[in-house]
Amino acid sequence: MNQARVHHPASHGHHHKHGTDGQAEILDLDAEVLAEHTASITAWLPRHTGPHRIVDLGCGTGAGTFALLDRFPDAHVTAVDASAEHLQRLRAKACARGVQERVHPVQADLDEAVWPDLGSPDLVWASASMHHMAHPDRALRAVHDALAPGGLFAVVELAGHPRFLPGNAPEARPGLEERVHAAADRLQAEHMPHRGADWGPMLAAAGFTVEDERAIAVNIESSRSEAIGRYALGILQRIRGVIAERLSPEDLTALDQLIDTSSPHSILRRDDLMLRTERTVWAARRT
């Protein structure tokens, strides 16, 4: 993603070009908190046979890469991202898991007209990465042409930023989270018109046969994962960095209290957090 684009602070598959300033940590938390749901998506994928050659487009720090390696123990994954930091983290994780021989990291900007040679994969996975592309139609055609005949393309799209707070929170400014997200959504719509898009028609236009589509609602109580508080903190800190001037002074003060870890109002001190998010998955085949 280039410097001009504001991005989904919690997406777990990107192809950044700029400094990540905390993004890698958020991607790692995203992978940890949503591991069960990512695994459920890989299990749902319609397959004729187990894929041997997989490409993870906009792999980030590897949430999808490792879920796919777990699901398909005979497969190798080419993990593509523009961020050297993300790929460095992915390599370190692969070594720690003992699967480095099954992972091939490739640093590439997927907005360039010429893509790296991805071989002829049986499965291409793009989770929260397609909406970052400047020319998604061109990217879809490139995936179609790269896939082996009969190969599958799995696209995961996010409905928006995750929510964490109850509607009546924080006490001083009820509804703050919705106003913060509304401001972020307006800003991101200017830079990323395909975030939250319906990829079905675009996949069909690129020559794919869309075999299945699945909407997933995620609701995880913070009592199930202590990482949810840190995940919420990282996301709100990141959003604040781009929308501060779009908030009222009262909302900005309340937001600053939430993300101040030394404040008694810090989001880390709340016991009523719940991660709520939605994503949609399309399984499209090259016939």
Short mmCIF file of N, CA and C in Angstrom, two decimals, residues 6-177:
data_model
loop_
_atom_site.label_atom_id
_atom_site.label_comp_id
_atom_site.label_asym_id
_atom_site.label_seq_id
_atom_site.Cartn_x
_atom_site.Cartn_y
_atom_site.Cartn_z
N VAL A 6 -4.86 5.37 3.08
CA VAL A 6 -5.13 5.01 4.47
C VAL A 6 -5.68 3.60 4.44
N HIS A 7 -5.31 2.79 5.41
CA HIS A 7 -5.69 1.40 5.30
C HIS A 7 -6.42 0.92 6.54
N HIS A 8 -7.04 -0.22 6.35
CA HIS A 8 -7.74 -0.86 7.46
C HIS A 8 -6.72 -1.21 8.52
N PRO A 9 -6.85 -0.65 9.72
CA PRO A 9 -5.80 -0.86 10.71
C PRO A 9 -5.69 -2.28 11.21
N ALA A 10 -6.67 -3.09 10.91
CA ALA A 10 -6.60 -4.44 11.47
C ALA A 10 -6.55 -5.52 10.41
N SER A 11 -6.42 -5.15 9.19
CA SER A 11 -6.37 -6.18 8.17
C SER A 11 -5.20 -7.09 8.40
N HIS A 12 -5.36 -8.39 8.06
CA HIS A 12 -4.25 -9.29 8.31
C HIS A 12 -3.64 -9.79 7.02
N GLY A 13 -3.77 -9.01 5.94
CA GLY A 13 -3.04 -9.34 4.73
C GLY A 13 -2.83 -8.08 3.95
N HIS A 14 -1.60 -7.66 3.80
CA HIS A 14 -1.34 -6.38 3.16
C HIS A 14 -0.17 -6.47 2.22
N HIS A 15 -0.01 -5.42 1.43
CA HIS A 15 1.19 -5.31 0.62
C HIS A 15 1.74 -3.90 0.74
N HIS A 16 2.07 -3.51 1.96
CA HIS A 16 2.51 -2.14 2.24
C HIS A 16 3.82 -1.80 1.58
N LYS A 17 3.97 -0.52 1.30
CA LYS A 17 5.26 -0.01 0.85
C LYS A 17 5.89 0.89 1.89
N HIS A 18 5.10 1.43 2.81
CA HIS A 18 5.64 2.39 3.75
C HIS A 18 6.02 1.73 5.07
N GLY A 19 6.57 2.54 5.98
CA GLY A 19 6.90 2.02 7.30
C GLY A 19 5.65 1.55 8.01
N THR A 20 5.77 0.53 8.80
CA THR A 20 4.57 -0.10 9.34
C THR A 20 4.13 0.48 10.68
N ASP A 21 4.99 1.22 11.35
CA ASP A 21 4.67 1.88 12.62
C ASP A 21 3.60 1.16 13.45
N GLY A 22 3.91 -0.01 13.85
CA GLY A 22 3.01 -0.76 14.72
C GLY A 22 2.06 -1.69 14.00
N GLN A 23 2.02 -1.61 12.68
CA GLN A 23 1.09 -2.44 11.94
C GLN A 23 1.41 -3.93 12.10
N ALA A 24 2.69 -4.27 12.11
CA ALA A 24 3.06 -5.68 12.22
C ALA A 24 2.55 -6.27 13.53
N GLU A 25 2.63 -5.49 14.61
CA GLU A 25 2.14 -5.99 15.91
C GLU A 25 0.63 -6.23 15.86
N ILE A 26 -0.09 -5.31 15.18
CA ILE A 26 -1.53 -5.48 15.06
C ILE A 26 -1.87 -6.72 14.24
N LEU A 27 -1.11 -6.95 13.18
CA LEU A 27 -1.35 -8.14 12.36
C LEU A 27 -1.10 -9.40 13.16
N ASP A 28 -0.07 -9.39 14.01
CA ASP A 28 0.21 -10.55 14.85
C ASP A 28 -0.93 -10.80 15.84
N LEU A 29 -1.45 -9.72 16.43
CA LEU A 29 -2.57 -9.86 17.36
C LEU A 29 -3.83 -10.34 16.64
N ASP A 30 -4.04 -9.80 15.44
CA ASP A 30 -5.17 -10.22 14.62
C ASP A 30 -5.10 -11.73 14.37
N ALA A 31 -3.91 -12.20 14.03
CA ALA A 31 -3.72 -13.63 13.77
C ALA A 31 -4.03 -14.45 15.01
N GLU A 32 -3.57 -13.97 16.17
CA GLU A 32 -3.78 -14.71 17.42
C GLU A 32 -5.26 -14.76 17.80
N VAL A 33 -5.92 -13.60 17.76
CA VAL A 33 -7.30 -13.51 18.23
C VAL A 33 -8.26 -14.24 17.29
N LEU A 34 -7.97 -14.18 15.99
CA LEU A 34 -8.90 -14.74 15.00
C LEU A 34 -8.43 -16.07 14.43
N ALA A 35 -7.49 -16.71 15.09
CA ALA A 35 -6.92 -17.97 14.57
C ALA A 35 -8.00 -19.02 14.32
N GLU A 36 -8.92 -19.16 15.25
CA GLU A 36 -9.97 -20.17 15.12
C GLU A 36 -10.84 -19.91 13.90
N HIS A 37 -11.14 -18.63 13.65
CA HIS A 37 -11.99 -18.28 12.52
C HIS A 37 -11.25 -18.42 11.19
N THR A 38 -9.98 -18.07 11.18
CA THR A 38 -9.19 -18.26 9.96
C THR A 38 -9.10 -19.74 9.63
N ALA A 39 -8.89 -20.57 10.65
CA ALA A 39 -8.84 -22.02 10.44
C ALA A 39 -10.17 -22.54 9.89
N SER A 40 -11.27 -21.98 10.36
CA SER A 40 -12.57 -22.44 9.89
C SER A 40 -12.78 -22.10 8.41
N ILE A 41 -12.19 -20.97 7.98
CA ILE A 41 -12.30 -20.61 6.56
C ILE A 41 -11.49 -21.57 5.70
N THR A 42 -10.29 -21.89 6.13
CA THR A 42 -9.47 -22.83 5.34
C THR A 42 -10.14 -24.21 5.29
N ALA A 43 -10.82 -24.59 6.35
CA ALA A 43 -11.51 -25.88 6.37
C ALA A 43 -12.72 -25.88 5.45
N TRP A 44 -13.32 -24.70 5.24
CA TRP A 44 -14.54 -24.58 4.44
C TRP A 44 -14.25 -24.60 2.93
N LEU A 45 -13.04 -24.26 2.55
CA LEU A 45 -12.74 -24.11 1.12
C LEU A 45 -13.13 -25.35 0.32
N PRO A 46 -13.88 -25.18 -0.75
CA PRO A 46 -14.26 -26.34 -1.58
C PRO A 46 -13.06 -26.82 -2.39
N ARG A 47 -12.70 -28.09 -2.22
CA ARG A 47 -11.50 -28.60 -2.88
C ARG A 47 -11.82 -29.90 -3.60
N HIS A 48 -11.18 -30.08 -4.73
CA HIS A 48 -11.25 -31.38 -5.39
C HIS A 48 -10.17 -32.29 -4.78
N THR A 49 -8.98 -31.75 -4.63
CA THR A 49 -7.87 -32.44 -3.98
C THR A 49 -7.12 -31.42 -3.15
N GLY A 50 -6.27 -31.88 -2.26
CA GLY A 50 -5.47 -30.96 -1.46
C GLY A 50 -4.50 -30.20 -2.34
N PRO A 51 -4.42 -28.87 -2.19
CA PRO A 51 -3.48 -28.10 -3.00
C PRO A 51 -2.03 -28.37 -2.58
N HIS A 52 -1.13 -28.34 -3.54
CA HIS A 52 0.30 -28.50 -3.24
C HIS A 52 1.04 -27.17 -3.36
N ARG A 53 0.56 -26.31 -4.24
CA ARG A 53 1.22 -25.02 -4.46
C ARG A 53 0.21 -23.92 -4.15
N ILE A 54 0.50 -23.15 -3.10
CA ILE A 54 -0.40 -22.10 -2.64
C ILE A 54 0.32 -20.76 -2.72
N VAL A 55 -0.42 -19.70 -3.08
CA VAL A 55 0.11 -18.34 -3.02
C VAL A 55 -0.76 -17.55 -2.05
N ASP A 56 -0.12 -16.84 -1.11
CA ASP A 56 -0.81 -15.95 -0.17
C ASP A 56 -0.48 -14.52 -0.60
N LEU A 57 -1.46 -13.84 -1.21
CA LEU A 57 -1.25 -12.48 -1.73
C LEU A 57 -1.49 -11.45 -0.65
N GLY A 58 -0.50 -10.60 -0.40
CA GLY A 58 -0.63 -9.64 0.68
C GLY A 58 -0.65 -10.35 2.01
N CYS A 59 0.40 -11.15 2.24
CA CYS A 59 0.40 -12.11 3.35
C CYS A 59 0.56 -11.48 4.72
N GLY A 60 0.98 -10.20 4.79
CA GLY A 60 1.23 -9.60 6.09
C GLY A 60 2.28 -10.38 6.86
N THR A 61 2.02 -10.63 8.13
CA THR A 61 2.98 -11.37 8.95
C THR A 61 2.68 -12.87 8.99
N GLY A 62 1.71 -13.32 8.16
CA GLY A 62 1.57 -14.75 7.96
C GLY A 62 0.34 -15.43 8.53
N ALA A 63 -0.68 -14.68 8.94
CA ALA A 63 -1.87 -15.33 9.52
C ALA A 63 -2.44 -16.38 8.57
N GLY A 64 -2.65 -16.00 7.31
CA GLY A 64 -3.19 -16.95 6.35
C GLY A 64 -2.18 -18.01 5.96
N THR A 65 -0.93 -17.60 5.80
CA THR A 65 0.12 -18.55 5.41
C THR A 65 0.16 -19.75 6.34
N PHE A 66 0.19 -19.48 7.64
CA PHE A 66 0.34 -20.58 8.60
C PHE A 66 -0.95 -21.37 8.78
N ALA A 67 -2.10 -20.70 8.64
CA ALA A 67 -3.37 -21.43 8.69
C ALA A 67 -3.46 -22.40 7.51
N LEU A 68 -2.98 -21.97 6.34
CA LEU A 68 -3.00 -22.82 5.16
C LEU A 68 -2.00 -23.97 5.28
N LEU A 69 -0.82 -23.70 5.84
CA LEU A 69 0.16 -24.76 6.05
C LEU A 69 -0.37 -25.81 7.03
N ASP A 70 -1.09 -25.35 8.06
CA ASP A 70 -1.68 -26.27 9.03
C ASP A 70 -2.76 -27.13 8.37
N ARG A 71 -3.56 -26.49 7.55
CA ARG A 71 -4.69 -27.18 6.93
C ARG A 71 -4.24 -28.16 5.85
N PHE A 72 -3.19 -27.78 5.11
CA PHE A 72 -2.74 -28.60 3.98
C PHE A 72 -1.28 -29.01 4.20
N PRO A 73 -1.04 -30.08 4.93
CA PRO A 73 0.32 -30.43 5.37
C PRO A 73 1.27 -30.82 4.25
N ASP A 74 0.75 -31.05 3.05
CA ASP A 74 1.62 -31.38 1.92
C ASP A 74 1.92 -30.17 1.04
N ALA A 75 1.40 -29.02 1.42
CA ALA A 75 1.51 -27.85 0.55
C ALA A 75 2.72 -26.98 0.88
N HIS A 76 3.14 -26.22 -0.12
CA HIS A 76 4.13 -25.16 0.04
C HIS A 76 3.44 -23.84 -0.29
N VAL A 77 3.82 -22.78 0.44
CA VAL A 77 3.18 -21.48 0.27
C VAL A 77 4.20 -20.44 -0.19
N THR A 78 3.86 -19.74 -1.28
CA THR A 78 4.60 -18.55 -1.69
C THR A 78 3.89 -17.36 -1.06
N ALA A 79 4.58 -16.68 -0.13
CA ALA A 79 3.98 -15.59 0.64
C ALA A 79 4.46 -14.26 0.07
N VAL A 80 3.52 -13.47 -0.46
CA VAL A 80 3.87 -12.24 -1.18
C VAL A 80 3.42 -11.02 -0.40
N ASP A 81 4.32 -10.08 -0.19
CA ASP A 81 3.99 -8.83 0.48
C ASP A 81 5.03 -7.78 0.06
N ALA A 82 4.66 -6.52 0.14
CA ALA A 82 5.61 -5.46 -0.20
C ALA A 82 6.45 -5.02 0.99
N SER A 83 6.05 -5.43 2.19
CA SER A 83 6.75 -4.99 3.40
C SER A 83 7.86 -5.96 3.78
N ALA A 84 9.09 -5.46 3.79
CA ALA A 84 10.22 -6.30 4.21
C ALA A 84 10.08 -6.69 5.67
N GLU A 85 9.55 -5.79 6.50
CA GLU A 85 9.38 -6.10 7.92
C GLU A 85 8.38 -7.24 8.12
N HIS A 86 7.28 -7.18 7.39
CA HIS A 86 6.28 -8.26 7.51
C HIS A 86 6.89 -9.60 7.11
N LEU A 87 7.62 -9.61 6.00
CA LEU A 87 8.20 -10.87 5.53
C LEU A 87 9.29 -11.37 6.47
N GLN A 88 10.01 -10.45 7.10
CA GLN A 88 11.02 -10.86 8.08
C GLN A 88 10.36 -11.55 9.27
N ARG A 89 9.24 -11.00 9.72
CA ARG A 89 8.51 -11.63 10.82
C ARG A 89 7.98 -12.99 10.39
N LEU A 90 7.47 -13.06 9.17
CA LEU A 90 6.93 -14.31 8.67
C LEU A 90 8.03 -15.39 8.63
N ARG A 91 9.20 -14.99 8.16
CA ARG A 91 10.32 -15.96 8.11
C ARG A 91 10.66 -16.46 9.51
N ALA A 92 10.72 -15.54 10.47
CA ALA A 92 11.05 -15.93 11.84
C ALA A 92 10.01 -16.90 12.40
N LYS A 93 8.74 -16.64 12.12
CA LYS A 93 7.69 -17.55 12.59
C LYS A 93 7.82 -18.92 11.93
N ALA A 94 8.13 -18.91 10.62
CA ALA A 94 8.27 -20.18 9.90
C ALA A 94 9.40 -21.01 10.51
N CYS A 95 10.50 -20.35 10.85
CA CYS A 95 11.62 -21.07 11.47
C CYS A 95 11.22 -21.60 12.85
N ALA A 96 10.52 -20.77 13.63
CA ALA A 96 10.10 -21.19 14.97
C ALA A 96 9.15 -22.38 14.90
N ARG A 97 8.36 -22.47 13.85
CA ARG A 97 7.40 -23.56 13.69
C ARG A 97 8.02 -24.76 12.96
N GLY A 98 9.24 -24.59 12.46
CA GLY A 98 9.90 -25.68 11.74
C GLY A 98 9.33 -25.92 10.36
N VAL A 99 8.73 -24.90 9.75
CA VAL A 99 8.12 -25.08 8.42
C VAL A 99 8.80 -24.19 7.38
N GLN A 100 10.02 -23.71 7.68
CA GLN A 100 10.67 -22.78 6.76
C GLN A 100 10.88 -23.37 5.37
N GLU A 101 11.00 -24.70 5.29
CA GLU A 101 11.20 -25.33 3.98
C GLU A 101 9.92 -25.28 3.13
N ARG A 102 8.79 -24.99 3.76
CA ARG A 102 7.51 -24.99 3.05
C ARG A 102 7.03 -23.57 2.73
N VAL A 103 7.84 -22.57 3.07
CA VAL A 103 7.44 -21.17 2.87
C VAL A 103 8.47 -20.47 1.98
N HIS A 104 7.98 -19.78 0.96
CA HIS A 104 8.85 -19.03 0.07
C HIS A 104 8.39 -17.57 0.08
N PRO A 105 9.03 -16.70 0.89
CA PRO A 105 8.62 -15.29 0.93
C PRO A 105 9.08 -14.55 -0.33
N VAL A 106 8.21 -13.71 -0.85
CA VAL A 106 8.52 -12.90 -2.03
C VAL A 106 8.11 -11.46 -1.75
N GLN A 107 9.07 -10.54 -1.83
CA GLN A 107 8.75 -9.13 -1.64
C GLN A 107 8.39 -8.54 -3.00
N ALA A 108 7.17 -8.02 -3.12
CA ALA A 108 6.71 -7.49 -4.39
C ALA A 108 5.56 -6.52 -4.15
N ASP A 109 5.49 -5.50 -4.99
CA ASP A 109 4.39 -4.55 -4.98
C ASP A 109 3.36 -5.01 -6.00
N LEU A 110 2.22 -5.43 -5.54
CA LEU A 110 1.21 -6.01 -6.42
C LEU A 110 0.46 -4.96 -7.23
N ASP A 111 0.79 -3.68 -7.01
CA ASP A 111 0.24 -2.64 -7.87
C ASP A 111 1.09 -2.42 -9.11
N GLU A 112 2.25 -3.04 -9.16
CA GLU A 112 3.07 -2.93 -10.37
C GLU A 112 2.42 -3.72 -11.50
N ALA A 113 2.64 -3.26 -12.72
CA ALA A 113 2.01 -3.90 -13.87
C ALA A 113 2.50 -5.33 -14.07
N VAL A 114 3.79 -5.55 -13.76
CA VAL A 114 4.35 -6.89 -13.92
C VAL A 114 4.51 -7.53 -12.55
N TRP A 115 3.84 -8.65 -12.34
CA TRP A 115 3.93 -9.37 -11.08
C TRP A 115 5.11 -10.33 -11.10
N PRO A 116 5.58 -10.71 -9.92
CA PRO A 116 6.60 -11.77 -9.89
C PRO A 116 6.02 -13.08 -10.41
N ASP A 117 6.89 -13.97 -10.82
CA ASP A 117 6.43 -15.28 -11.29
C ASP A 117 5.94 -16.09 -10.09
N LEU A 118 4.67 -16.39 -10.05
CA LEU A 118 4.07 -17.11 -8.93
C LEU A 118 3.93 -18.59 -9.22
N GLY A 119 4.53 -19.03 -10.32
CA GLY A 119 4.38 -20.42 -10.68
C GLY A 119 2.97 -20.68 -11.18
N SER A 120 2.48 -21.87 -10.95
CA SER A 120 1.12 -22.24 -11.37
C SER A 120 0.41 -22.83 -10.16
N PRO A 121 -0.04 -21.96 -9.24
CA PRO A 121 -0.58 -22.46 -7.97
C PRO A 121 -1.92 -23.15 -8.12
N ASP A 122 -2.19 -24.07 -7.18
CA ASP A 122 -3.50 -24.73 -7.11
C ASP A 122 -4.50 -23.88 -6.32
N LEU A 123 -3.97 -23.04 -5.43
CA LEU A 123 -4.81 -22.22 -4.56
C LEU A 123 -4.14 -20.87 -4.36
N VAL A 124 -4.90 -19.79 -4.57
CA VAL A 124 -4.44 -18.44 -4.23
C VAL A 124 -5.36 -17.91 -3.15
N TRP A 125 -4.75 -17.36 -2.11
CA TRP A 125 -5.47 -16.85 -0.95
C TRP A 125 -5.19 -15.35 -0.86
N ALA A 126 -6.26 -14.54 -0.73
CA ALA A 126 -6.09 -13.09 -0.57
C ALA A 126 -7.04 -12.64 0.53
N SER A 127 -6.50 -12.43 1.72
CA SER A 127 -7.32 -12.05 2.87
C SER A 127 -7.08 -10.58 3.21
N ALA A 128 -8.14 -9.79 3.06
CA ALA A 128 -8.08 -8.36 3.38
C ALA A 128 -6.96 -7.65 2.63
N SER A 129 -6.66 -8.14 1.44
CA SER A 129 -5.59 -7.51 0.65
C SER A 129 -6.07 -6.97 -0.68
N MET A 130 -7.12 -7.55 -1.25
CA MET A 130 -7.56 -7.09 -2.57
C MET A 130 -8.00 -5.64 -2.55
N HIS A 131 -8.59 -5.19 -1.44
CA HIS A 131 -9.09 -3.82 -1.42
C HIS A 131 -7.97 -2.77 -1.37
N HIS A 132 -6.75 -3.22 -1.13
CA HIS A 132 -5.62 -2.29 -1.14
C HIS A 132 -5.09 -2.03 -2.54
N MET A 133 -5.50 -2.82 -3.50
CA MET A 133 -4.90 -2.73 -4.82
C MET A 133 -5.48 -1.56 -5.60
N ALA A 134 -4.59 -0.85 -6.26
CA ALA A 134 -5.02 0.31 -7.05
C ALA A 134 -5.84 -0.11 -8.26
N HIS A 135 -5.54 -1.30 -8.80
CA HIS A 135 -6.25 -1.80 -9.98
C HIS A 135 -6.70 -3.23 -9.71
N PRO A 136 -7.74 -3.39 -8.89
CA PRO A 136 -8.14 -4.76 -8.50
C PRO A 136 -8.59 -5.61 -9.68
N ASP A 137 -9.21 -5.00 -10.70
CA ASP A 137 -9.64 -5.79 -11.86
C ASP A 137 -8.43 -6.43 -12.54
N ARG A 138 -7.36 -5.65 -12.68
CA ARG A 138 -6.14 -6.17 -13.29
C ARG A 138 -5.54 -7.27 -12.42
N ALA A 139 -5.60 -7.08 -11.10
CA ALA A 139 -5.06 -8.08 -10.18
C ALA A 139 -5.86 -9.38 -10.26
N LEU A 140 -7.18 -9.28 -10.36
CA LEU A 140 -8.01 -10.48 -10.46
C LEU A 140 -7.67 -11.26 -11.73
N ARG A 141 -7.47 -10.54 -12.82
CA ARG A 141 -7.11 -11.23 -14.07
C ARG A 141 -5.74 -11.89 -13.96
N ALA A 142 -4.82 -11.21 -13.27
CA ALA A 142 -3.48 -11.77 -13.09
C ALA A 142 -3.54 -13.07 -12.28
N VAL A 143 -4.39 -13.09 -11.24
CA VAL A 143 -4.56 -14.31 -10.45
C VAL A 143 -5.17 -15.41 -11.32
N HIS A 144 -6.17 -15.06 -12.10
CA HIS A 144 -6.83 -16.05 -12.96
C HIS A 144 -5.82 -16.68 -13.92
N ASP A 145 -4.97 -15.84 -14.51
CA ASP A 145 -4.00 -16.35 -15.47
C ASP A 145 -2.92 -17.20 -14.81
N ALA A 146 -2.59 -16.88 -13.54
CA ALA A 146 -1.53 -17.62 -12.85
C ALA A 146 -2.01 -18.98 -12.35
N LEU A 147 -3.27 -19.06 -11.94
CA LEU A 147 -3.80 -20.30 -11.37
C LEU A 147 -3.72 -21.46 -12.36
N ALA A 148 -3.44 -22.64 -11.82
CA ALA A 148 -3.56 -23.85 -12.62
C ALA A 148 -5.03 -24.06 -12.99
N PRO A 149 -5.31 -24.64 -14.17
CA PRO A 149 -6.70 -24.95 -14.52
C PRO A 149 -7.35 -25.76 -13.40
N GLY A 150 -8.54 -25.35 -13.00
CA GLY A 150 -9.22 -26.00 -11.89
C GLY A 150 -8.82 -25.46 -10.53
N GLY A 151 -7.86 -24.54 -10.53
CA GLY A 151 -7.38 -23.98 -9.27
C GLY A 151 -8.39 -23.06 -8.63
N LEU A 152 -8.21 -22.83 -7.33
CA LEU A 152 -9.18 -22.07 -6.52
C LEU A 152 -8.58 -20.75 -6.06
N PHE A 153 -9.40 -19.70 -6.07
CA PHE A 153 -9.02 -18.39 -5.55
C PHE A 153 -9.95 -18.08 -4.39
N ALA A 154 -9.39 -17.90 -3.20
CA ALA A 154 -10.17 -17.57 -2.01
C ALA A 154 -9.94 -16.10 -1.66
N VAL A 155 -11.01 -15.33 -1.66
CA VAL A 155 -10.94 -13.91 -1.33
C VAL A 155 -11.69 -13.68 -0.03
N VAL A 156 -11.01 -13.10 0.94
CA VAL A 156 -11.64 -12.76 2.23
C VAL A 156 -11.72 -11.25 2.33
N GLU A 157 -12.90 -10.71 2.56
CA GLU A 157 -13.08 -9.26 2.66
C GLU A 157 -13.69 -8.92 4.01
N LEU A 158 -13.31 -7.76 4.53
CA LEU A 158 -13.78 -7.29 5.83
C LEU A 158 -14.95 -6.32 5.64
N ALA A 159 -15.91 -6.41 6.53
CA ALA A 159 -17.05 -5.48 6.47
C ALA A 159 -16.67 -4.12 7.02
N GLY A 160 -15.60 -4.02 7.78
CA GLY A 160 -15.19 -2.76 8.38
C GLY A 160 -14.28 -3.02 9.55
N HIS A 161 -14.03 -1.97 10.31
CA HIS A 161 -13.18 -2.12 11.48
C HIS A 161 -13.85 -2.97 12.54
N PRO A 162 -13.09 -3.75 13.28
CA PRO A 162 -13.68 -4.48 14.41
C PRO A 162 -14.18 -3.50 15.47
N ARG A 163 -15.22 -3.92 16.18
CA ARG A 163 -15.74 -3.14 17.32
C ARG A 163 -15.40 -3.89 18.60
N PHE A 164 -15.22 -3.12 19.68
CA PHE A 164 -14.81 -3.73 20.95
C PHE A 164 -15.64 -3.27 22.14
N LEU A 165 -16.16 -2.05 22.11
CA LEU A 165 -16.82 -1.47 23.29
C LEU A 165 -18.33 -1.65 23.23
N PRO A 166 -18.98 -1.75 24.39
CA PRO A 166 -20.44 -1.70 24.39
C PRO A 166 -20.91 -0.32 23.93
N GLY A 167 -22.15 -0.24 23.45
CA GLY A 167 -22.66 1.01 22.89
C GLY A 167 -22.72 2.16 23.87
N ASN A 168 -22.84 1.85 25.17
CA ASN A 168 -22.96 2.93 26.16
C ASN A 168 -21.60 3.35 26.73
N ALA A 169 -20.52 2.94 26.05
CA ALA A 169 -19.18 3.25 26.55
C ALA A 169 -18.48 4.21 25.58
N PRO A 170 -17.48 4.94 26.10
CA PRO A 170 -17.16 5.10 27.53
C PRO A 170 -18.21 5.97 28.21
N GLU A 171 -18.21 5.94 29.50
CA GLU A 171 -19.27 6.57 30.26
C GLU A 171 -19.41 8.06 29.94
N ALA A 172 -18.28 8.74 29.72
CA ALA A 172 -18.32 10.18 29.47
C ALA A 172 -18.80 10.50 28.05
N ARG A 173 -18.60 9.59 27.11
CA ARG A 173 -18.96 9.84 25.71
C ARG A 173 -19.55 8.57 25.08
N PRO A 174 -20.77 8.17 25.48
CA PRO A 174 -21.37 6.95 24.92
C PRO A 174 -21.41 7.01 23.40
N GLY A 175 -21.17 5.85 22.78
CA GLY A 175 -21.19 5.79 21.32
C GLY A 175 -19.93 6.28 20.65
N LEU A 176 -18.89 6.53 21.44
CA LEU A 176 -17.64 7.06 20.87
C LEU A 176 -17.08 6.17 19.77
N GLU A 177 -17.08 4.88 19.99
CA GLU A 177 -16.44 3.98 19.04
C GLU A 177 -17.10 4.08 17.66
#
